[in-house]
PDB file of C-alpha atoms in Angstrom:
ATOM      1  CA  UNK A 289      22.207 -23.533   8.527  1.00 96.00           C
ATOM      2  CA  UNK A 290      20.355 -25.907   6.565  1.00 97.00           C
ATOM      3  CA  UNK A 291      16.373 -26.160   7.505  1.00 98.00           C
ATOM      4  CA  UNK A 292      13.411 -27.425   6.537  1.00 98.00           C
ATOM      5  CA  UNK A 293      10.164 -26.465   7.662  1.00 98.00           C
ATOM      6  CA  UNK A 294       6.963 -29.150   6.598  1.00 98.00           C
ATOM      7  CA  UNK A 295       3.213 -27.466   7.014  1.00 98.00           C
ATOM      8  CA  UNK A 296      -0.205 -28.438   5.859  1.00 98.00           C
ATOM      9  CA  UNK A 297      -1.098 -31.715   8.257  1.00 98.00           C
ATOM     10  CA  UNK A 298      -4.414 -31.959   9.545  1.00 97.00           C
ATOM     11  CA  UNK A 299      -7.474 -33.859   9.940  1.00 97.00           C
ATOM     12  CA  UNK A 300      -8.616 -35.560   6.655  1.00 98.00           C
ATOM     13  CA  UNK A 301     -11.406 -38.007   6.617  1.00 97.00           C
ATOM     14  CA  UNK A 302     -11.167 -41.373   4.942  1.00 97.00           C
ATOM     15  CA  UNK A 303     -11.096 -40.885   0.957  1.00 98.00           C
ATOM     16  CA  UNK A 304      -9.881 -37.146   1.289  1.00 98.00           C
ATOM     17  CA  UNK A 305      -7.196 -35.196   0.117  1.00 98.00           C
ATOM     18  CA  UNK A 306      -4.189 -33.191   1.781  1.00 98.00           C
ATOM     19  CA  UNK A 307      -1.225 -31.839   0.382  1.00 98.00           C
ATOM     20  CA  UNK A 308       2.295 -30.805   2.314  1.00 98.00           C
ATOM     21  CA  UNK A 309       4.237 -28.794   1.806  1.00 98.00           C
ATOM     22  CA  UNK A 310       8.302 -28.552   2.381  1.00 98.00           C
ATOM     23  CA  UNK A 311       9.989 -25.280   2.386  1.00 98.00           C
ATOM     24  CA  UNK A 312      14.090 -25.697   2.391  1.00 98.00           C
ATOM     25  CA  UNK A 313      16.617 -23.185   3.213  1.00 98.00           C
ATOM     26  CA  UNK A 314      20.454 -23.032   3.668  1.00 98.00           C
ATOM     27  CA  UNK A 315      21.587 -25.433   0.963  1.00 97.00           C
ATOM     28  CA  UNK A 316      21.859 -25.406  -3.054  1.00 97.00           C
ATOM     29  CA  UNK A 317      17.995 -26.467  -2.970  1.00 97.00           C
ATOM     30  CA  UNK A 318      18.053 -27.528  -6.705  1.00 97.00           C
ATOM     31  CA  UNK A 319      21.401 -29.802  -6.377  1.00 96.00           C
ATOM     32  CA  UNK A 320      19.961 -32.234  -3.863  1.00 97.00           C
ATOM     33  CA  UNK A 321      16.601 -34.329  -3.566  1.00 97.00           C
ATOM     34  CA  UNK A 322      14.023 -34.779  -1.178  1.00 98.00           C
ATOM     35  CA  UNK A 323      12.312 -37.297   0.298  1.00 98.00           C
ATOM     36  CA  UNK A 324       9.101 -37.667   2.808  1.00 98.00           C
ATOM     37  CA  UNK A 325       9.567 -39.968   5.460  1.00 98.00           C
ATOM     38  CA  UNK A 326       6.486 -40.791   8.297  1.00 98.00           C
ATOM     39  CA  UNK A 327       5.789 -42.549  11.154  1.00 98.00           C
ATOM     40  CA  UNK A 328       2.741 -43.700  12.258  1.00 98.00           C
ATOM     41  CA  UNK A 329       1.996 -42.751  16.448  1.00 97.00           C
ATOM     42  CA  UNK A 330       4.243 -45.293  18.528  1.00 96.00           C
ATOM     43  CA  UNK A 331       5.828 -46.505  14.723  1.00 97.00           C
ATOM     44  CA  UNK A 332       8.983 -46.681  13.247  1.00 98.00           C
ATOM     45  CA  UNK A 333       9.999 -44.698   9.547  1.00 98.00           C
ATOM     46  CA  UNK A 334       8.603 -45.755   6.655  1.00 98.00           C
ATOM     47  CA  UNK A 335       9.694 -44.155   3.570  1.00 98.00           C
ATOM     48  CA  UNK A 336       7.650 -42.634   1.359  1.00 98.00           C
ATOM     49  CA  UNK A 337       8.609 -40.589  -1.524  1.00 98.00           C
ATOM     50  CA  UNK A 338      11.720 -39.124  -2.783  1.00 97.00           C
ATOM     51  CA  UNK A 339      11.936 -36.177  -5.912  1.00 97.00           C
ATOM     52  CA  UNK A 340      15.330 -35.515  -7.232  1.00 96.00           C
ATOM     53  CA  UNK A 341      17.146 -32.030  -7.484  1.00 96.00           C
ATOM     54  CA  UNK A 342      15.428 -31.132 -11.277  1.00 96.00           C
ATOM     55  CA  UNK A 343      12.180 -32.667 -10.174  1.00 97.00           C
ATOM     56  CA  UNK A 344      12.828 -35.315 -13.626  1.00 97.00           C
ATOM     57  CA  UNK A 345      12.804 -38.478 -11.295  1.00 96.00           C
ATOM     58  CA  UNK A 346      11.037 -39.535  -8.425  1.00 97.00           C
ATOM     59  CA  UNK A 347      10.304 -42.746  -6.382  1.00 97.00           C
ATOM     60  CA  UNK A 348       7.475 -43.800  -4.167  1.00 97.00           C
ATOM     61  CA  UNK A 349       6.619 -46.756  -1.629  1.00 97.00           C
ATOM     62  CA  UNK A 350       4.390 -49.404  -2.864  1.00 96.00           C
ATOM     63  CA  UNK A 351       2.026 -48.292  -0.075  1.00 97.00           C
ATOM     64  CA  UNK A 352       1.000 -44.897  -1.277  1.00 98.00           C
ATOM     65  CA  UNK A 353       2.238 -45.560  -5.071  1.00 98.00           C
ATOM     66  CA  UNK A 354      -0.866 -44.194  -7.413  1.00 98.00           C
ATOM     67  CA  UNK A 355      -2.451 -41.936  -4.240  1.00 98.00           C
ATOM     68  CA  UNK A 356       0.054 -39.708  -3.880  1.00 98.00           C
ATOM     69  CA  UNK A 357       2.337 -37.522  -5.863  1.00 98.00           C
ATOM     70  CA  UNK A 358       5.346 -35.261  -4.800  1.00 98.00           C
ATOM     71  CA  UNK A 359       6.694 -32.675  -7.033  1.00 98.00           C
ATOM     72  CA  UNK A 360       8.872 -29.492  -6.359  1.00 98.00           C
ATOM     73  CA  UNK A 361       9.050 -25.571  -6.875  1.00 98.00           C
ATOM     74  CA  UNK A 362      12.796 -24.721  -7.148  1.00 98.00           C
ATOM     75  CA  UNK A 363      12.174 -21.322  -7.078  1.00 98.00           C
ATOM     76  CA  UNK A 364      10.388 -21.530  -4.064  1.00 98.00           C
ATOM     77  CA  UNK A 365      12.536 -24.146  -2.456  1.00 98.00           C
ATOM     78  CA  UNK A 366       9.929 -26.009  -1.960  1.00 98.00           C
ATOM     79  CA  UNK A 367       8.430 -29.921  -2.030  1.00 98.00           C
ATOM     80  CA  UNK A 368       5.193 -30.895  -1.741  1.00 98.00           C
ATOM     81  CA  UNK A 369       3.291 -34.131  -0.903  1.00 98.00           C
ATOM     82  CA  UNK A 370      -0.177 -34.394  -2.850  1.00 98.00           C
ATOM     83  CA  UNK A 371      -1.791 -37.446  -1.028  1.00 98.00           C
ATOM     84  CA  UNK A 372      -5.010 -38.170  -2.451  1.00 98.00           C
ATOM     85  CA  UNK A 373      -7.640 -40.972  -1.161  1.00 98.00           C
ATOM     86  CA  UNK A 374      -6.389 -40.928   2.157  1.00 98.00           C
ATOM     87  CA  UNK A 375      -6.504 -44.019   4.836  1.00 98.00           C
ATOM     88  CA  UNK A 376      -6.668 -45.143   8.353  1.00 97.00           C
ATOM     89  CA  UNK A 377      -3.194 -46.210   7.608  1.00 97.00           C
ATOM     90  CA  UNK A 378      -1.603 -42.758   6.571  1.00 98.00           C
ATOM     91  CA  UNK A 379      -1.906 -40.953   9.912  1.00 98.00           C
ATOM     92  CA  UNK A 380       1.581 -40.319  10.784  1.00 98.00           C
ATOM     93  CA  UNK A 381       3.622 -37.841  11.422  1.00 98.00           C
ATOM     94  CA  UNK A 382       5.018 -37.137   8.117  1.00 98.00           C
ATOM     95  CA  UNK A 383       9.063 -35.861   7.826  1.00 98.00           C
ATOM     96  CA  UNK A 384      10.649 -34.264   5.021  1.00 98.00           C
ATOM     97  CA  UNK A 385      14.139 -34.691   4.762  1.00 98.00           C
ATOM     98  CA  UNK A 386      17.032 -33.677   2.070  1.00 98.00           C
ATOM     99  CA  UNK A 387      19.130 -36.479   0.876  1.00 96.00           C
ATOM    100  CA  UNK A 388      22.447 -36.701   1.582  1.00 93.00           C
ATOM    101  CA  UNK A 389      23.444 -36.001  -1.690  1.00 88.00           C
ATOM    102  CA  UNK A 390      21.702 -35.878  -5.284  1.00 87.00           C
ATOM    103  CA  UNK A 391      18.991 -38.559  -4.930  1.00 86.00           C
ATOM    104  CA  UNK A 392      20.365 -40.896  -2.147  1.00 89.00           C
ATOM    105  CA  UNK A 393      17.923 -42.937  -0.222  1.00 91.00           C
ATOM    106  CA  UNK A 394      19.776 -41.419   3.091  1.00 94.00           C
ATOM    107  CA  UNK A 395      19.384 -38.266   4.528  1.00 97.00           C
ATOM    108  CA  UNK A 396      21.169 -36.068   6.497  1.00 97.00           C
ATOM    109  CA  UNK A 397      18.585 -32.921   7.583  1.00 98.00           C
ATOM    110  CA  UNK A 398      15.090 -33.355   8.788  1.00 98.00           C
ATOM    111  CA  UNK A 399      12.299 -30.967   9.096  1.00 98.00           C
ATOM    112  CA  UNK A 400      10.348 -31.131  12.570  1.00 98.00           C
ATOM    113  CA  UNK A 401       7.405 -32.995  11.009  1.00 98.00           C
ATOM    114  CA  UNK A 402       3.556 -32.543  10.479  1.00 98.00           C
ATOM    115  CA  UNK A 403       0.678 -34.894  11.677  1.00 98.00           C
ATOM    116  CA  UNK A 404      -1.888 -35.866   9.363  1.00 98.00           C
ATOM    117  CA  UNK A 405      -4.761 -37.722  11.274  1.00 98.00           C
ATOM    118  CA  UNK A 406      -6.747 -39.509   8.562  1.00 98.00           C
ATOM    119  CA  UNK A 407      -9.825 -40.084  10.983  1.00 93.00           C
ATOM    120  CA  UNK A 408     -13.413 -40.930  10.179  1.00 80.00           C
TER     121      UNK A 408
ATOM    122  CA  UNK B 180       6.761 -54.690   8.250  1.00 88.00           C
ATOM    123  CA  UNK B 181      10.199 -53.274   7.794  1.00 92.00           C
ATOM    124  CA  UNK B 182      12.419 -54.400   5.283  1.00 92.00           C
ATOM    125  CA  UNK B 183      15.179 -54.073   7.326  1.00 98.00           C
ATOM    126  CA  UNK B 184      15.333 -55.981  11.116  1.00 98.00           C
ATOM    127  CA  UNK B 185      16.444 -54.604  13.889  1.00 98.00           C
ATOM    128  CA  UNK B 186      16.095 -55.832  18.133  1.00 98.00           C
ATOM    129  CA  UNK B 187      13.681 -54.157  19.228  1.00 98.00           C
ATOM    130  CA  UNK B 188      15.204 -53.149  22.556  1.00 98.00           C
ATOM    131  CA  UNK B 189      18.973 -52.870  23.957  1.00 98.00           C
ATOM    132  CA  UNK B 190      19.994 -52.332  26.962  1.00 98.00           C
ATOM    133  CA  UNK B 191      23.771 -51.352  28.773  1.00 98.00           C
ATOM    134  CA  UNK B 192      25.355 -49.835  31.743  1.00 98.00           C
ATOM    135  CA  UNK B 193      26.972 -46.386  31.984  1.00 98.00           C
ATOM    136  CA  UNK B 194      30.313 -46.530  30.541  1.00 98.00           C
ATOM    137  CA  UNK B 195      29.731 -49.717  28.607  1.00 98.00           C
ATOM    138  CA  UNK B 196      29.767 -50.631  24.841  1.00 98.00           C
ATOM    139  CA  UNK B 197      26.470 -51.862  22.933  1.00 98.00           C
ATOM    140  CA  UNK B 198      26.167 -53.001  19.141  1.00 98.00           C
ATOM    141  CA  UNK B 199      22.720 -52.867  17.192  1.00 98.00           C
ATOM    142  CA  UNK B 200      22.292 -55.044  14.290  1.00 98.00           C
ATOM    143  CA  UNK B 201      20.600 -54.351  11.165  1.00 98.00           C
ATOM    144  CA  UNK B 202      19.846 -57.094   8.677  1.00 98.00           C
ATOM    145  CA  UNK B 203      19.062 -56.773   5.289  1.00 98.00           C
ATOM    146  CA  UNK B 204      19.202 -58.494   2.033  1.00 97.00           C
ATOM    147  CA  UNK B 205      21.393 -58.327  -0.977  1.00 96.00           C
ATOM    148  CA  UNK B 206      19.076 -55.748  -2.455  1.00 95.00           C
ATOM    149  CA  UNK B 207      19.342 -53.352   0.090  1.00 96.00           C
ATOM    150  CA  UNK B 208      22.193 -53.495   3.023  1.00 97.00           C
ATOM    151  CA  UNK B 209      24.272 -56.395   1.050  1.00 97.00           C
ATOM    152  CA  UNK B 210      24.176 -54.895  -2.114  1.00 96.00           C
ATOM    153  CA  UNK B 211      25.802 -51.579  -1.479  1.00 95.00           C
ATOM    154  CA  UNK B 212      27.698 -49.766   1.081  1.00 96.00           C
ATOM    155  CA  UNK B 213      24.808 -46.794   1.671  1.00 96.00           C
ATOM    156  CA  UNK B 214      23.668 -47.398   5.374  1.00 97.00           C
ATOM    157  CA  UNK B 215      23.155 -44.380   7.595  1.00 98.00           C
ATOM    158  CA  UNK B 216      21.850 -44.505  11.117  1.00 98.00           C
ATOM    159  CA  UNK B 217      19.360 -41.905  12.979  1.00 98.00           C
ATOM    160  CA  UNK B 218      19.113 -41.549  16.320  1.00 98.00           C
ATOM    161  CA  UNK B 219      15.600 -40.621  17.856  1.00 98.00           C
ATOM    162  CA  UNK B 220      14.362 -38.946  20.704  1.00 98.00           C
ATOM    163  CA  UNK B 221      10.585 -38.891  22.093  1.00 97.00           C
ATOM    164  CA  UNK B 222       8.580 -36.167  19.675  1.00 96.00           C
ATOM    165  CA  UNK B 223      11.965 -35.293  17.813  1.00 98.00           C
ATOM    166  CA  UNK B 224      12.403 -35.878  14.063  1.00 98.00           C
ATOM    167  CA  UNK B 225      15.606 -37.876  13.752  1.00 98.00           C
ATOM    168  CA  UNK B 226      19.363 -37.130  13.857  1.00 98.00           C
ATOM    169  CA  UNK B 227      22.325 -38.627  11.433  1.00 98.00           C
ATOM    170  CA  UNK B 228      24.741 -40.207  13.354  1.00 98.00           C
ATOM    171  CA  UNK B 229      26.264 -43.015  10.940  1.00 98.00           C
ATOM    172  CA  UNK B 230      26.373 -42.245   6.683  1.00 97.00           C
ATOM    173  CA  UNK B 231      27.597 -45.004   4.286  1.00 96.00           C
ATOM    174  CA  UNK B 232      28.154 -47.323   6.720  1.00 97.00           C
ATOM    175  CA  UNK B 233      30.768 -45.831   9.007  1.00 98.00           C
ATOM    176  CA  UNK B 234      31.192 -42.161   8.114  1.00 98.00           C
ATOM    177  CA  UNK B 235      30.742 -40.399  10.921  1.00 98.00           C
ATOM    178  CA  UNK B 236      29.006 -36.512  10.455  1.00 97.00           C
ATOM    179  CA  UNK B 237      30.525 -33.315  11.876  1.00 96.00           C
ATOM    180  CA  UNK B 238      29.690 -33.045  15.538  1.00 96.00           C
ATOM    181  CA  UNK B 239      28.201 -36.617  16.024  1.00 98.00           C
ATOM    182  CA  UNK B 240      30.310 -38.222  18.889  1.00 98.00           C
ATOM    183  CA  UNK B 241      33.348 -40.485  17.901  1.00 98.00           C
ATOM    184  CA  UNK B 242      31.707 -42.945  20.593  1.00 98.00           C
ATOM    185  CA  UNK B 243      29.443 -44.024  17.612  1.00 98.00           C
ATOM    186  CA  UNK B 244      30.512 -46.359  15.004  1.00 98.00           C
ATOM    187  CA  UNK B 245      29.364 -48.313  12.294  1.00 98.00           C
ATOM    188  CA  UNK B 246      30.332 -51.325  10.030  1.00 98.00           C
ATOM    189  CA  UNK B 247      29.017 -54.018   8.082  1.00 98.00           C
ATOM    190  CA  UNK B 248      29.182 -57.524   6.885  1.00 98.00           C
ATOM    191  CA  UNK B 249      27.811 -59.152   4.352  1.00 98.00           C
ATOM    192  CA  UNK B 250      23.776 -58.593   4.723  1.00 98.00           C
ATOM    193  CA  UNK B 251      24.288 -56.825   8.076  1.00 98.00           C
ATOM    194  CA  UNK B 252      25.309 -53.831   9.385  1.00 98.00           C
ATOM    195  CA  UNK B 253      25.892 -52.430  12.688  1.00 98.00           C
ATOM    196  CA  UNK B 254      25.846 -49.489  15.352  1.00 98.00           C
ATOM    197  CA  UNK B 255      28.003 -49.181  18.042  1.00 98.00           C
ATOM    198  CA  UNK B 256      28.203 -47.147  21.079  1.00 98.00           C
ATOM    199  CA  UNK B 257      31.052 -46.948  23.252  1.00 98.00           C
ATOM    200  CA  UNK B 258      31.156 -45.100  27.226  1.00 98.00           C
ATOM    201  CA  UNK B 259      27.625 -45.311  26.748  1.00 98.00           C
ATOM    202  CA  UNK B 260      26.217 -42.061  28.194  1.00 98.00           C
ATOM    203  CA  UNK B 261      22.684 -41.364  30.280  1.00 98.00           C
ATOM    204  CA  UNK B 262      22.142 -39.285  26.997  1.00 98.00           C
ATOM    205  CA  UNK B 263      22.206 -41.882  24.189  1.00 98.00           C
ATOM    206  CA  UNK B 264      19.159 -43.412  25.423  1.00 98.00           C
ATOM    207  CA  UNK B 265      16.731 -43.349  22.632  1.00 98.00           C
ATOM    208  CA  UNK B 266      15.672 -44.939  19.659  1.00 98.00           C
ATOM    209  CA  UNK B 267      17.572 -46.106  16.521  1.00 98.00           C
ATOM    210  CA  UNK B 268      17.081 -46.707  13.097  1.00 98.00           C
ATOM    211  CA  UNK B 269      18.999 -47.846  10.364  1.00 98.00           C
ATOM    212  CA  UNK B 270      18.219 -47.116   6.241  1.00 98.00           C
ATOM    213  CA  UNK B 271      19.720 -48.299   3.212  1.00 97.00           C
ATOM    214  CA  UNK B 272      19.377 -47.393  -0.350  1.00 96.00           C
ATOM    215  CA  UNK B 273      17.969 -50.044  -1.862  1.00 96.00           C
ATOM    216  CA  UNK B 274      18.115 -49.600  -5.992  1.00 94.00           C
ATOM    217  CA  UNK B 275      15.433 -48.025  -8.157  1.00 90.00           C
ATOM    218  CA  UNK B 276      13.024 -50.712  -7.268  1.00 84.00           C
ATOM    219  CA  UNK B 277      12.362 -50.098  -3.188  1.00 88.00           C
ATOM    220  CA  UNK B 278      14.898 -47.087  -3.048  1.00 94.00           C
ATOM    221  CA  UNK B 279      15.142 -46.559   0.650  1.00 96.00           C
ATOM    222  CA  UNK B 280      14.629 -48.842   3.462  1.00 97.00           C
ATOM    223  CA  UNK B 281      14.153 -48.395   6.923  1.00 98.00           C
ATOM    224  CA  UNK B 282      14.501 -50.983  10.272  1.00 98.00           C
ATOM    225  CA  UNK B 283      11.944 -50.972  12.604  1.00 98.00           C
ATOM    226  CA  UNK B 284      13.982 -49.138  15.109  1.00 98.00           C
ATOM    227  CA  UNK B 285      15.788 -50.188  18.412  1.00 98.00           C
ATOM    228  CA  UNK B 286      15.390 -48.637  21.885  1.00 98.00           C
ATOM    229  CA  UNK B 287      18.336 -47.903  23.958  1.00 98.00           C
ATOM    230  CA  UNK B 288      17.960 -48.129  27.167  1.00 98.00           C
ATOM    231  CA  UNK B 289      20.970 -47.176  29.334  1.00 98.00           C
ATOM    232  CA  UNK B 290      20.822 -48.373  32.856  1.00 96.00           C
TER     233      UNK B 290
END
């Protein structure tokens, strides 16, 4: 059974740092990407980052492109979301979810989320 | 804003059909045949229902459906059910520039 389990939201002030983390089981963790999706409280998704199965190639939106920075432990199954210089406009609950296959842009498992309340 | 537009709300009687749109641009929904679907309840994370356009995943109910023309795609729901009603999204890989795209979600309601 494939699962992922996100941890590390919290309350971050404006300018702060946080970093999530991903931890993936029941799949071929290294053969597939992952990507962070969020929502902002009473939002839809908004992409954020994706990392692909080697960790060689990832993609961010233009929103959080030069603040944050995912990367990935594939001996720890395990992605993480460094977000740096943190925002009103971050609070969300953030997602991680493995693509459907190699580095897709569609996903077919989610994890149950984490809230990050950037607050001031 | 999302790149991708959706209605915001549909609504539908027990036992009827109901389509959601999802509009797009020859980058993203246009250019290539990779639009999934999630379905969303209150506090959940989301649920595949629809991959690449009309594949339909292992236990998702053949009452869903999806298809696409030119720029737009779409979600259907057939015998609509008290239990479909909640939100849905559609997502399309959208090249190396934007990657992945999201709509700004459509409520079901089911009356």
């Amino acid at each position: 059974e494939v699962q992922l389990l996100e941890s590390g939201g919290g309350l971050v002030q404006p300018g702060g740092s946080l970093t999530l983390s991903c931890e993936a089981s029941g799949f071929a963790f290294s053969n597939y990407g992952v990507s962070w999706v969020r929502q902002a409280p009473g939002q839809g998704l908004e992409w954020v980052s994706s990392i692909s199965g080697n960790g060689v190639t990832t993609y961010y939106a233009d929103s959080v492109k030069g603040r944050f920075t995912i990367s990935r432990d594939n001996s720890k199954n395990t992605v993480f979301l460094q977000m740096n210089s943190l925002r009103g406009g971050d609070t969300a609950v953030y997602y991680c979810a493995k693509d459907l296959f190699g580095l897709a842009g569609r996903f077919d498992y989610w994890g149950q989320g984490t809230l990050v309340n950037v607050f001031s | 804003q999302p790149a991708l537009t959706q209605p915001a709300s549909v609504s539908g009687s027990l036992g009827q059909s109901i389509t959601i749109s999802c509009t797009g641009t020859s980058n993203d929904v246009g250019g290539y045949n990779f639009v999934s679907w999630y379905q969303q309840f209150p506090g959940k994370a989301p649920k595949l229902v629809i991959s690449d356009v009309s594949n339909r995943p292992s236990g998702v109910s053949s009452r869903f459906s999806g298809s696409k023309s030119g720029n737009t795609a779409s979600l259907t729901i057939t015998g609509l059910k008290a239990e479909d009603e909640a939100d849905y999204y559609c997502n399309s890989y959208a090249g190396n520039t934007n990657f992945a795209v999201f709509g700004g979600g459509t409520r079901l309601t089911v009356l």
